[in-house]
């Protein structure tokens, strides 16, 4: 079974330590993605992404890489947590969605950590306590 970047349909080598960065960086060199591309890369319907923006779960597409990473993170977690619980968790880490100054960690960096951890665990490699810290 081929591995995909967590929360997306993008194929990835699970042994690559910075898979999210390696795959996502080229996608945003030209400025970003259209809604149809985000839908294709996440497996979500376009109206779902629009609904998440409208409900305040995802910021409007100003910082597109950051927005895509937040969408992928929510998509990854939505099978095990309710949307409002996911957004509460993300609000704890990133404060107000519209104010980046209160972020403990950027959505793109958070997604990189979560995807690296998820890919390692899919291979049966559990993180050490120092890696989790």
mmCIF file of N, CA and C in Angstrom:
data_model
loop_
_atom_site.group_PDB
_atom_site.id
_atom_site.type_symbol
_atom_site.label_atom_id
_atom_site.label_comp_id
_atom_site.label_asym_id
_atom_site.label_seq_id
_atom_site.Cartn_x
_atom_site.Cartn_y
_atom_site.Cartn_z
ATOM 1 N N UNK A 1 0.842 -1.178 0.000
ATOM 2 C CA UNK A 1 0.000 0.000 0.000
ATOM 3 C C UNK A 1 0.890 1.245 0.000
ATOM 4 N N UNK A 2 0.697 2.145 -0.960
ATOM 5 C CA UNK A 2 1.533 3.350 -1.024
ATOM 6 C C UNK A 2 1.195 4.298 0.127
ATOM 7 N N UNK A 3 2.200 4.983 0.606
ATOM 8 C CA UNK A 3 2.010 5.951 1.683
ATOM 9 C C UNK A 3 1.681 7.304 1.088
ATOM 10 N N UNK A 4 0.851 8.027 1.786
ATOM 11 C CA UNK A 4 0.519 9.388 1.374
ATOM 12 C C UNK A 4 0.850 10.333 2.521
ATOM 13 N N UNK A 5 1.064 11.569 2.167
ATOM 14 C CA UNK A 5 1.279 12.598 3.167
ATOM 15 C C UNK A 5 -0.004 12.667 3.998
ATOM 16 N N UNK A 6 0.088 12.580 5.322
ATOM 17 C CA UNK A 6 -1.120 12.533 6.159
ATOM 18 C C UNK A 6 -2.094 13.670 5.868
ATOM 19 N N UNK A 7 -3.370 13.307 5.755
ATOM 20 C CA UNK A 7 -4.415 14.285 5.477
ATOM 21 C C UNK A 7 -4.509 14.684 4.025
ATOM 22 N N UNK A 8 -3.728 14.001 3.160
ATOM 23 C CA UNK A 8 -3.727 14.325 1.732
ATOM 24 C C UNK A 8 -3.783 13.048 0.905
ATOM 25 N N UNK A 9 -3.804 13.238 -0.396
ATOM 26 C CA UNK A 9 -3.712 12.115 -1.337
ATOM 27 C C UNK A 9 -2.341 12.101 -2.020
ATOM 28 N N UNK A 10 -1.401 12.889 -1.519
ATOM 29 C CA UNK A 10 -0.089 13.055 -2.146
ATOM 30 C C UNK A 10 0.830 11.895 -1.769
ATOM 31 N N UNK A 11 1.292 11.109 -2.769
ATOM 32 C CA UNK A 11 2.199 9.999 -2.461
ATOM 33 C C UNK A 11 3.524 10.513 -1.905
ATOM 34 N N UNK A 12 4.075 9.755 -0.961
ATOM 35 C CA UNK A 12 5.300 10.188 -0.297
ATOM 36 C C UNK A 12 6.094 8.969 0.165
ATOM 37 N N UNK A 13 7.402 9.142 0.244
ATOM 38 C CA UNK A 13 8.282 8.121 0.797
ATOM 39 C C UNK A 13 8.230 8.263 2.318
ATOM 40 N N UNK A 14 7.694 7.271 3.041
ATOM 41 C CA UNK A 14 7.547 7.412 4.488
ATOM 42 C C UNK A 14 8.872 7.486 5.231
ATOM 43 N N UNK A 15 9.956 7.063 4.609
ATOM 44 C CA UNK A 15 11.261 7.113 5.256
ATOM 45 C C UNK A 15 11.940 8.467 5.155
ATOM 46 N N UNK A 16 11.368 9.364 4.386
ATOM 47 C CA UNK A 16 11.953 10.691 4.206
ATOM 48 C C UNK A 16 11.607 11.554 5.422
ATOM 49 N N UNK A 17 12.610 12.023 6.161
ATOM 50 C CA UNK A 17 12.341 12.734 7.412
ATOM 51 C C UNK A 17 11.521 14.010 7.265
ATOM 52 N N UNK A 18 11.742 14.786 6.230
ATOM 53 C CA UNK A 18 11.003 16.039 6.025
ATOM 54 C C UNK A 18 10.087 15.932 4.814
ATOM 55 N N UNK A 19 9.300 14.855 4.769
ATOM 56 C CA UNK A 19 8.447 14.593 3.611
ATOM 57 C C UNK A 19 7.497 15.749 3.325
ATOM 58 N N UNK A 20 6.876 16.316 4.359
ATOM 59 C CA UNK A 20 5.916 17.407 4.143
ATOM 60 C C UNK A 20 6.596 18.609 3.503
ATOM 61 N N UNK A 21 7.734 18.997 4.035
ATOM 62 C CA UNK A 21 8.463 20.149 3.501
ATOM 63 C C UNK A 21 8.908 19.889 2.063
ATOM 64 N N UNK A 22 9.445 18.713 1.817
ATOM 65 C CA UNK A 22 9.951 18.359 0.492
ATOM 66 C C UNK A 22 8.852 18.369 -0.562
ATOM 67 N N UNK A 23 7.679 17.880 -0.200
ATOM 68 C CA UNK A 23 6.570 17.792 -1.147
ATOM 69 C C UNK A 23 5.844 19.127 -1.290
ATOM 70 N N UNK A 24 5.621 19.828 -0.184
ATOM 71 C CA UNK A 24 4.799 21.036 -0.235
ATOM 72 C C UNK A 24 5.529 22.268 -0.741
ATOM 73 N N UNK A 25 6.815 22.379 -0.469
ATOM 74 C CA UNK A 25 7.554 23.582 -0.863
ATOM 75 C C UNK A 25 7.405 23.896 -2.357
ATOM 76 N N UNK A 26 7.622 22.928 -3.260
ATOM 77 C CA UNK A 26 7.479 23.244 -4.688
ATOM 78 C C UNK A 26 6.052 23.627 -5.098
ATOM 79 N N UNK A 27 5.047 23.112 -4.382
ATOM 80 C CA UNK A 27 3.657 23.423 -4.723
ATOM 81 C C UNK A 27 3.341 24.901 -4.543
ATOM 82 N N UNK A 28 4.055 25.559 -3.637
ATOM 83 C CA UNK A 28 3.736 26.940 -3.309
ATOM 84 C C UNK A 28 4.746 27.944 -3.831
ATOM 85 N N UNK A 29 5.700 27.496 -4.633
ATOM 86 C CA UNK A 29 6.679 28.417 -5.204
ATOM 87 C C UNK A 29 6.036 29.442 -6.130
ATOM 88 N N UNK A 30 4.995 29.029 -6.823
ATOM 89 C CA UNK A 30 4.331 29.921 -7.772
ATOM 90 C C UNK A 30 3.194 30.706 -7.124
ATOM 91 N N UNK A 31 3.038 30.602 -5.816
ATOM 92 C CA UNK A 31 2.039 31.417 -5.144
ATOM 93 C C UNK A 31 0.917 30.666 -4.463
ATOM 94 N N UNK A 32 0.610 29.480 -4.875
ATOM 95 C CA UNK A 32 -0.450 28.763 -4.187
ATOM 96 C C UNK A 32 -1.230 27.840 -5.086
ATOM 97 N N UNK A 33 -2.335 27.370 -4.546
ATOM 98 C CA UNK A 33 -3.175 26.403 -5.232
ATOM 99 C C UNK A 33 -4.585 26.957 -5.381
ATOM 100 N N UNK A 34 -5.261 26.516 -6.399
ATOM 101 C CA UNK A 34 -6.674 26.841 -6.584
ATOM 102 C C UNK A 34 -7.485 25.891 -5.701
ATOM 103 N N UNK A 35 -8.720 26.247 -5.414
ATOM 104 C CA UNK A 35 -9.593 25.420 -4.589
ATOM 105 C C UNK A 35 -9.725 24.007 -5.157
ATOM 106 N N UNK A 36 -9.831 23.898 -6.459
ATOM 107 C CA UNK A 36 -9.959 22.570 -7.080
ATOM 108 C C UNK A 36 -8.707 21.728 -6.839
ATOM 109 N N UNK A 37 -7.536 22.367 -6.829
ATOM 110 C CA UNK A 37 -6.298 21.643 -6.558
ATOM 111 C C UNK A 37 -6.217 21.216 -5.101
ATOM 112 N N UNK A 38 -6.627 22.090 -4.190
ATOM 113 C CA UNK A 38 -6.653 21.743 -2.764
ATOM 114 C C UNK A 38 -7.582 20.552 -2.558
ATOM 115 N N UNK A 39 -8.739 20.583 -3.197
ATOM 116 C CA UNK A 39 -9.698 19.483 -3.081
ATOM 117 C C UNK A 39 -9.090 18.176 -3.603
ATOM 118 N N UNK A 40 -8.431 18.244 -4.730
ATOM 119 C CA UNK A 40 -7.825 17.046 -5.313
ATOM 120 C C UNK A 40 -6.707 16.499 -4.424
ATOM 121 N N UNK A 41 -5.891 17.384 -3.864
ATOM 122 C CA UNK A 41 -4.746 16.956 -3.050
ATOM 123 C C UNK A 41 -5.134 16.471 -1.656
ATOM 124 N N UNK A 42 -6.328 16.845 -1.208
ATOM 125 C CA UNK A 42 -6.768 16.413 0.120
ATOM 126 C C UNK A 42 -7.856 15.346 0.065
ATOM 127 N N UNK A 43 -8.476 15.190 -1.093
ATOM 128 C CA UNK A 43 -9.592 14.247 -1.199
ATOM 129 C C UNK A 43 -10.890 14.807 -0.645
ATOM 130 N N UNK A 44 -10.899 16.089 -0.322
ATOM 131 C CA UNK A 44 -12.098 16.743 0.191
ATOM 132 C C UNK A 44 -12.891 17.361 -0.954
ATOM 133 N N UNK A 45 -14.161 17.527 -0.734
ATOM 134 C CA UNK A 45 -14.989 18.236 -1.707
ATOM 135 C C UNK A 45 -14.731 19.737 -1.553
ATOM 136 N N UNK A 46 -14.756 20.494 -2.643
ATOM 137 C CA UNK A 46 -14.528 21.943 -2.548
ATOM 138 C C UNK A 46 -15.479 22.630 -1.562
ATOM 139 N N UNK A 47 -16.747 22.187 -1.521
ATOM 140 C CA UNK A 47 -17.698 22.826 -0.611
ATOM 141 C C UNK A 47 -17.323 22.585 0.854
ATOM 142 N N UNK A 48 -16.630 21.487 1.148
ATOM 143 C CA UNK A 48 -16.179 21.221 2.512
ATOM 144 C C UNK A 48 -15.133 22.249 2.924
ATOM 145 N N UNK A 49 -14.174 22.490 2.034
ATOM 146 C CA UNK A 49 -13.132 23.484 2.323
ATOM 147 C C UNK A 49 -13.766 24.864 2.478
ATOM 148 N N UNK A 50 -14.679 25.215 1.595
ATOM 149 C CA UNK A 50 -15.353 26.514 1.681
ATOM 150 C C UNK A 50 -16.143 26.634 2.987
ATOM 151 N N UNK A 51 -16.779 25.542 3.400
ATOM 152 C CA UNK A 51 -17.533 25.536 4.652
ATOM 153 C C UNK A 51 -16.606 25.750 5.842
ATOM 154 N N UNK A 52 -15.436 25.118 5.831
ATOM 155 C CA UNK A 52 -14.472 25.290 6.920
ATOM 156 C C UNK A 52 -13.992 26.734 7.005
ATOM 157 N N UNK A 53 -13.807 27.383 5.854
ATOM 158 C CA UNK A 53 -13.408 28.799 5.841
ATOM 159 C C UNK A 53 -14.556 29.648 6.394
ATOM 160 N N UNK A 54 -15.761 29.385 5.916
ATOM 161 C CA UNK A 54 -16.937 30.149 6.342
ATOM 162 C C UNK A 54 -17.181 30.011 7.851
ATOM 163 N N UNK A 55 -16.938 28.818 8.398
ATOM 164 C CA UNK A 55 -17.171 28.569 9.831
ATOM 165 C C UNK A 55 -15.999 29.016 10.705
ATOM 166 N N UNK A 56 -14.909 29.483 10.083
ATOM 167 C CA UNK A 56 -13.775 30.002 10.836
ATOM 168 C C UNK A 56 -12.781 28.945 11.289
ATOM 169 N N UNK A 57 -12.875 27.730 10.743
ATOM 170 C CA UNK A 57 -11.915 26.672 11.080
ATOM 171 C C UNK A 57 -10.601 26.876 10.341
ATOM 172 N N UNK A 58 -10.685 27.514 9.175
ATOM 173 C CA UNK A 58 -9.542 27.760 8.301
ATOM 174 C C UNK A 58 -9.597 29.220 7.885
ATOM 175 N N UNK A 59 -8.434 29.847 7.815
ATOM 176 C CA UNK A 59 -8.397 31.254 7.415
ATOM 177 C C UNK A 59 -8.680 31.395 5.923
ATOM 178 N N UNK A 60 -9.123 32.569 5.506
ATOM 179 C CA UNK A 60 -9.264 32.819 4.070
ATOM 180 C C UNK A 60 -7.901 32.660 3.388
ATOM 181 N N UNK A 61 -7.898 32.347 2.101
ATOM 182 C CA UNK A 61 -6.641 32.012 1.405
ATOM 183 C C UNK A 61 -5.716 33.190 1.144
ATOM 184 N N UNK A 62 -5.171 33.769 2.213
ATOM 185 C CA UNK A 62 -4.179 34.827 2.074
ATOM 186 C C UNK A 62 -2.792 34.200 2.112
ATOM 187 N N UNK A 63 -2.526 33.424 3.143
ATOM 188 C CA UNK A 63 -1.261 32.685 3.262
ATOM 189 C C UNK A 63 -1.573 31.250 2.900
ATOM 190 N N UNK A 64 -1.503 30.963 1.624
ATOM 191 C CA UNK A 64 -2.042 29.715 1.096
ATOM 192 C C UNK A 64 -1.359 28.456 1.616
ATOM 193 N N UNK A 65 -0.057 28.493 1.824
ATOM 194 C CA UNK A 65 0.621 27.297 2.341
ATOM 195 C C UNK A 65 0.154 26.989 3.751
ATOM 196 N N UNK A 66 0.071 28.026 4.536
ATOM 197 C CA UNK A 66 -0.398 27.871 5.911
ATOM 198 C C UNK A 66 -1.831 27.345 5.927
ATOM 199 N N UNK A 67 -2.676 27.879 5.061
ATOM 200 C CA UNK A 67 -4.060 27.441 4.973
ATOM 201 C C UNK A 67 -4.125 25.972 4.549
ATOM 202 N N UNK A 68 -3.333 25.592 3.539
ATOM 203 C CA UNK A 68 -3.346 24.203 3.082
ATOM 204 C C UNK A 68 -2.920 23.262 4.216
ATOM 205 N N UNK A 69 -1.906 23.635 4.950
ATOM 206 C CA UNK A 69 -1.428 22.790 6.059
ATOM 207 C C UNK A 69 -2.486 22.652 7.141
ATOM 208 N N UNK A 70 -3.220 23.715 7.401
ATOM 209 C CA UNK A 70 -4.303 23.632 8.392
ATOM 210 C C UNK A 70 -5.406 22.716 7.878
ATOM 211 N N UNK A 71 -5.754 22.815 6.610
ATOM 212 C CA UNK A 71 -6.769 21.945 6.016
ATOM 213 C C UNK A 71 -6.316 20.489 6.112
ATOM 214 N N UNK A 72 -5.058 20.217 5.778
ATOM 215 C CA UNK A 72 -4.536 18.852 5.840
ATOM 216 C C UNK A 72 -4.535 18.325 7.275
ATOM 217 N N UNK A 73 -4.199 19.182 8.237
ATOM 218 C CA UNK A 73 -4.198 18.769 9.641
ATOM 219 C C UNK A 73 -5.615 18.421 10.095
ATOM 220 N N UNK A 74 -6.571 19.276 9.772
ATOM 221 C CA UNK A 74 -7.966 19.004 10.131
ATOM 222 C C UNK A 74 -8.441 17.726 9.449
ATOM 223 N N UNK A 75 -8.101 17.575 8.173
ATOM 224 C CA UNK A 75 -8.501 16.385 7.424
ATOM 225 C C UNK A 75 -7.923 15.111 8.057
ATOM 226 N N UNK A 76 -6.682 15.196 8.508
ATOM 227 C CA UNK A 76 -6.031 14.059 9.158
ATOM 228 C C UNK A 76 -6.741 13.685 10.454
ATOM 229 N N UNK A 77 -7.136 14.676 11.223
ATOM 230 C CA UNK A 77 -7.708 14.427 12.548
ATOM 231 C C UNK A 77 -9.217 14.197 12.562
ATOM 232 N N UNK A 78 -9.917 14.516 11.460
ATOM 233 C CA UNK A 78 -11.376 14.491 11.481
ATOM 234 C C UNK A 78 -11.978 13.097 11.638
ATOM 235 N N UNK A 79 -11.204 12.049 11.387
ATOM 236 C CA UNK A 79 -11.728 10.698 11.567
ATOM 237 C C UNK A 79 -11.705 10.244 13.028
ATOM 238 N N UNK A 80 -10.944 10.964 13.861
ATOM 239 C CA UNK A 80 -10.863 10.549 15.264
ATOM 240 C C UNK A 80 -11.352 11.621 16.242
ATOM 241 N N UNK A 81 -11.560 12.844 15.773
ATOM 242 C CA UNK A 81 -12.059 13.920 16.632
ATOM 243 C C UNK A 81 -13.157 14.695 15.910
ATOM 244 N N UNK A 82 -14.067 15.276 16.672
ATOM 245 C CA UNK A 82 -15.084 16.143 16.090
ATOM 246 C C UNK A 82 -14.420 17.440 15.636
ATOM 247 N N UNK A 83 -14.988 18.058 14.596
ATOM 248 C CA UNK A 83 -14.403 19.289 14.058
ATOM 249 C C UNK A 83 -14.234 20.370 15.114
ATOM 250 N N UNK A 84 -15.220 20.549 15.972
ATOM 251 C CA UNK A 84 -15.089 21.602 16.982
ATOM 252 C C UNK A 84 -13.968 21.281 17.974
ATOM 253 N N UNK A 85 -13.719 20.007 18.249
ATOM 254 C CA UNK A 85 -12.623 19.616 19.148
ATOM 255 C C UNK A 85 -11.268 19.844 18.465
ATOM 256 N N UNK A 86 -11.189 19.556 17.176
ATOM 257 C CA UNK A 86 -9.956 19.805 16.419
ATOM 258 C C UNK A 86 -9.640 21.293 16.434
ATOM 259 N N UNK A 87 -10.635 22.106 16.167
ATOM 260 C CA UNK A 87 -10.419 23.546 16.114
ATOM 261 C C UNK A 87 -10.089 24.102 17.491
ATOM 262 N N UNK A 88 -10.649 23.532 18.542
ATOM 263 C CA UNK A 88 -10.302 23.935 19.908
ATOM 264 C C UNK A 88 -8.828 23.617 20.180
ATOM 265 N N UNK A 89 -8.391 22.445 19.752
ATOM 266 C CA UNK A 89 -6.990 22.049 19.906
ATOM 267 C C UNK A 89 -6.075 22.986 19.120
ATOM 268 N N UNK A 90 -6.436 23.271 17.872
ATOM 269 C CA UNK A 90 -5.627 24.172 17.054
ATOM 270 C C UNK A 90 -5.644 25.597 17.604
ATOM 271 N N UNK A 91 -6.756 26.012 18.175
ATOM 272 C CA UNK A 91 -6.847 27.344 18.786
ATOM 273 C C UNK A 91 -5.942 27.419 20.020
ATOM 274 N N UNK A 92 -5.837 26.315 20.737
ATOM 275 C CA UNK A 92 -4.941 26.269 21.898
ATOM 276 C C UNK A 92 -3.493 26.492 21.455
ATOM 277 N N UNK A 93 -3.123 25.863 20.331
ATOM 278 C CA UNK A 93 -1.754 25.975 19.824
ATOM 279 C C UNK A 93 -1.536 27.304 19.100
ATOM 280 N N UNK A 94 -2.528 27.745 18.350
ATOM 281 C CA UNK A 94 -2.340 28.918 17.486
ATOM 282 C C UNK A 94 -3.195 30.119 17.840
ATOM 283 N N UNK A 95 -3.881 30.095 18.947
ATOM 284 C CA UNK A 95 -4.658 31.266 19.349
ATOM 285 C C UNK A 95 -5.687 31.655 18.313
ATOM 286 N N UNK A 96 -5.845 32.955 18.118
ATOM 287 C CA UNK A 96 -6.802 33.501 17.164
ATOM 288 C C UNK A 96 -6.330 33.218 15.741
ATOM 289 N N UNK A 97 -7.208 32.692 14.933
ATOM 290 C CA UNK A 97 -6.867 32.315 13.563
ATOM 291 C C UNK A 97 -6.370 33.499 12.742
ATOM 292 N N UNK A 98 -6.899 34.676 13.012
ATOM 293 C CA UNK A 98 -6.529 35.869 12.233
ATOM 294 C C UNK A 98 -5.305 36.604 12.773
ATOM 295 N N UNK A 99 -4.772 36.166 13.912
ATOM 296 C CA UNK A 99 -3.653 36.856 14.538
ATOM 297 C C UNK A 99 -2.464 35.900 14.688
ATOM 298 N N UNK A 100 -1.475 36.056 13.826
ATOM 299 C CA UNK A 100 -0.318 35.158 13.857
ATOM 300 C C UNK A 100 0.622 35.454 15.019
ATOM 301 N N UNK A 101 0.501 36.629 15.644
ATOM 302 C CA UNK A 101 1.417 36.986 16.723
ATOM 303 C C UNK A 101 1.203 36.141 17.977
ATOM 304 N N UNK A 102 0.024 35.522 18.117
ATOM 305 C CA UNK A 102 -0.233 34.699 19.294
ATOM 306 C C UNK A 102 0.002 33.207 19.050
ATOM 307 N N UNK A 103 0.537 32.858 17.885
ATOM 308 C CA UNK A 103 0.788 31.453 17.558
ATOM 309 C C UNK A 103 1.973 30.904 18.341
ATOM 310 N N UNK A 104 1.793 29.746 18.920
ATOM 311 C CA UNK A 104 2.918 29.048 19.541
ATOM 312 C C UNK A 104 3.767 28.391 18.466
ATOM 313 N N UNK A 105 3.107 27.968 17.386
ATOM 314 C CA UNK A 105 3.791 27.332 16.268
ATOM 315 C C UNK A 105 2.964 27.579 15.008
ATOM 316 N N UNK A 106 3.613 27.833 13.908
ATOM 317 C CA UNK A 106 2.943 28.071 12.631
ATOM 318 C C UNK A 106 2.230 26.793 12.174
ATOM 319 N N UNK A 107 1.085 26.944 11.513
ATOM 320 C CA UNK A 107 0.331 25.787 11.019
ATOM 321 C C UNK A 107 1.174 24.896 10.110
ATOM 322 N N UNK A 108 2.014 25.488 9.276
ATOM 323 C CA UNK A 108 2.850 24.700 8.369
ATOM 324 C C UNK A 108 3.884 23.886 9.151
ATOM 325 N N UNK A 109 4.471 24.500 10.169
ATOM 326 C CA UNK A 109 5.452 23.788 10.985
ATOM 327 C C UNK A 109 4.773 22.692 11.802
ATOM 328 N N UNK A 110 3.605 22.993 12.352
ATOM 329 C CA UNK A 110 2.840 21.999 13.104
ATOM 330 C C UNK A 110 2.501 20.805 12.217
ATOM 331 N N UNK A 111 2.046 21.097 10.995
ATOM 332 C CA UNK A 111 1.710 20.012 10.075
ATOM 333 C C UNK A 111 2.952 19.179 9.752
ATOM 334 N N UNK A 112 4.088 19.825 9.582
ATOM 335 C CA UNK A 112 5.327 19.088 9.326
ATOM 336 C C UNK A 112 5.639 18.114 10.444
ATOM 337 N N UNK A 113 5.488 18.567 11.687
ATOM 338 C CA UNK A 113 5.745 17.699 12.846
ATOM 339 C C UNK A 113 4.738 16.547 12.913
ATOM 340 N N UNK A 114 3.461 16.877 12.729
ATOM 341 C CA UNK A 114 2.411 15.856 12.807
ATOM 342 C C UNK A 114 2.574 14.828 11.698
ATOM 343 N N UNK A 115 2.878 15.281 10.488
ATOM 344 C CA UNK A 115 3.026 14.332 9.385
ATOM 345 C C UNK A 115 4.263 13.455 9.565
ATOM 346 N N UNK A 116 5.365 14.031 10.044
ATOM 347 C CA UNK A 116 6.572 13.231 10.289
ATOM 348 C C UNK A 116 6.298 12.165 11.346
ATOM 349 N N UNK A 117 5.615 12.554 12.407
ATOM 350 C CA UNK A 117 5.279 11.617 13.476
ATOM 351 C C UNK A 117 4.340 10.525 12.965
ATOM 352 N N UNK A 118 3.339 10.910 12.207
ATOM 353 C CA UNK A 118 2.371 9.958 11.666
ATOM 354 C C UNK A 118 3.040 8.965 10.720
ATOM 355 N N UNK A 119 3.885 9.454 9.821
ATOM 356 C CA UNK A 119 4.567 8.571 8.877
ATOM 357 C C UNK A 119 5.480 7.585 9.599
ATOM 358 N N UNK A 120 6.169 8.045 10.622
ATOM 359 C CA UNK A 120 7.042 7.143 11.394
ATOM 360 C C UNK A 120 6.229 6.080 12.110
ATOM 361 N N UNK A 121 5.124 6.483 12.691
ATOM 362 C CA UNK A 121 4.292 5.534 13.423
ATOM 363 C C UNK A 121 3.655 4.515 12.483
ATOM 364 N N UNK A 122 3.339 4.928 11.249
ATOM 365 C CA UNK A 122 2.809 3.985 10.254
ATOM 366 C C UNK A 122 3.826 2.905 9.922
ATOM 367 N N UNK A 123 5.102 3.217 10.077
ATOM 368 C CA UNK A 123 6.174 2.246 9.839
ATOM 369 C C UNK A 123 6.456 1.412 11.085
ATOM 370 N N UNK A 124 5.740 1.675 12.168
ATOM 371 C CA UNK A 124 5.941 0.934 13.392
ATOM 372 C C UNK A 124 7.053 1.491 14.264
ATOM 373 N N UNK A 125 7.524 2.697 13.970
ATOM 374 C CA UNK A 125 8.593 3.311 14.749
ATOM 375 C C UNK A 125 7.967 4.320 15.718
ATOM 376 N N UNK A 126 8.020 3.992 16.985
ATOM 377 C CA UNK A 126 7.466 4.896 17.994
ATOM 378 C C UNK A 126 8.494 5.955 18.360
ATOM 379 N N UNK A 127 8.029 7.189 18.551
ATOM 380 C CA UNK A 127 8.975 8.261 18.895
ATOM 381 C C UNK A 127 9.480 8.125 20.319
ATOM 382 N N UNK A 128 10.662 8.615 20.555
ATOM 383 C CA UNK A 128 11.210 8.653 21.901
ATOM 384 C C UNK A 128 10.618 9.868 22.617
ATOM 385 N N UNK A 129 10.768 9.919 23.902
ATOM 386 C CA UNK A 129 10.247 11.061 24.674
ATOM 387 C C UNK A 129 10.928 12.359 24.241
ATOM 388 N N UNK A 130 12.219 12.322 23.970
ATOM 389 C CA UNK A 130 12.912 13.543 23.545
ATOM 390 C C UNK A 130 12.410 14.023 22.178
ATOM 391 N N UNK A 131 12.068 13.097 21.292
ATOM 392 C CA UNK A 131 11.512 13.500 19.992
ATOM 393 C C UNK A 131 10.132 14.121 20.159
ATOM 394 N N UNK A 132 9.339 13.605 21.083
ATOM 395 C CA UNK A 132 8.025 14.179 21.328
ATOM 396 C C UNK A 132 8.131 15.572 21.934
ATOM 397 N N UNK A 133 9.131 15.746 22.804
ATOM 398 C CA UNK A 133 9.331 17.071 23.416
ATOM 399 C C UNK A 133 9.692 18.072 22.343
#
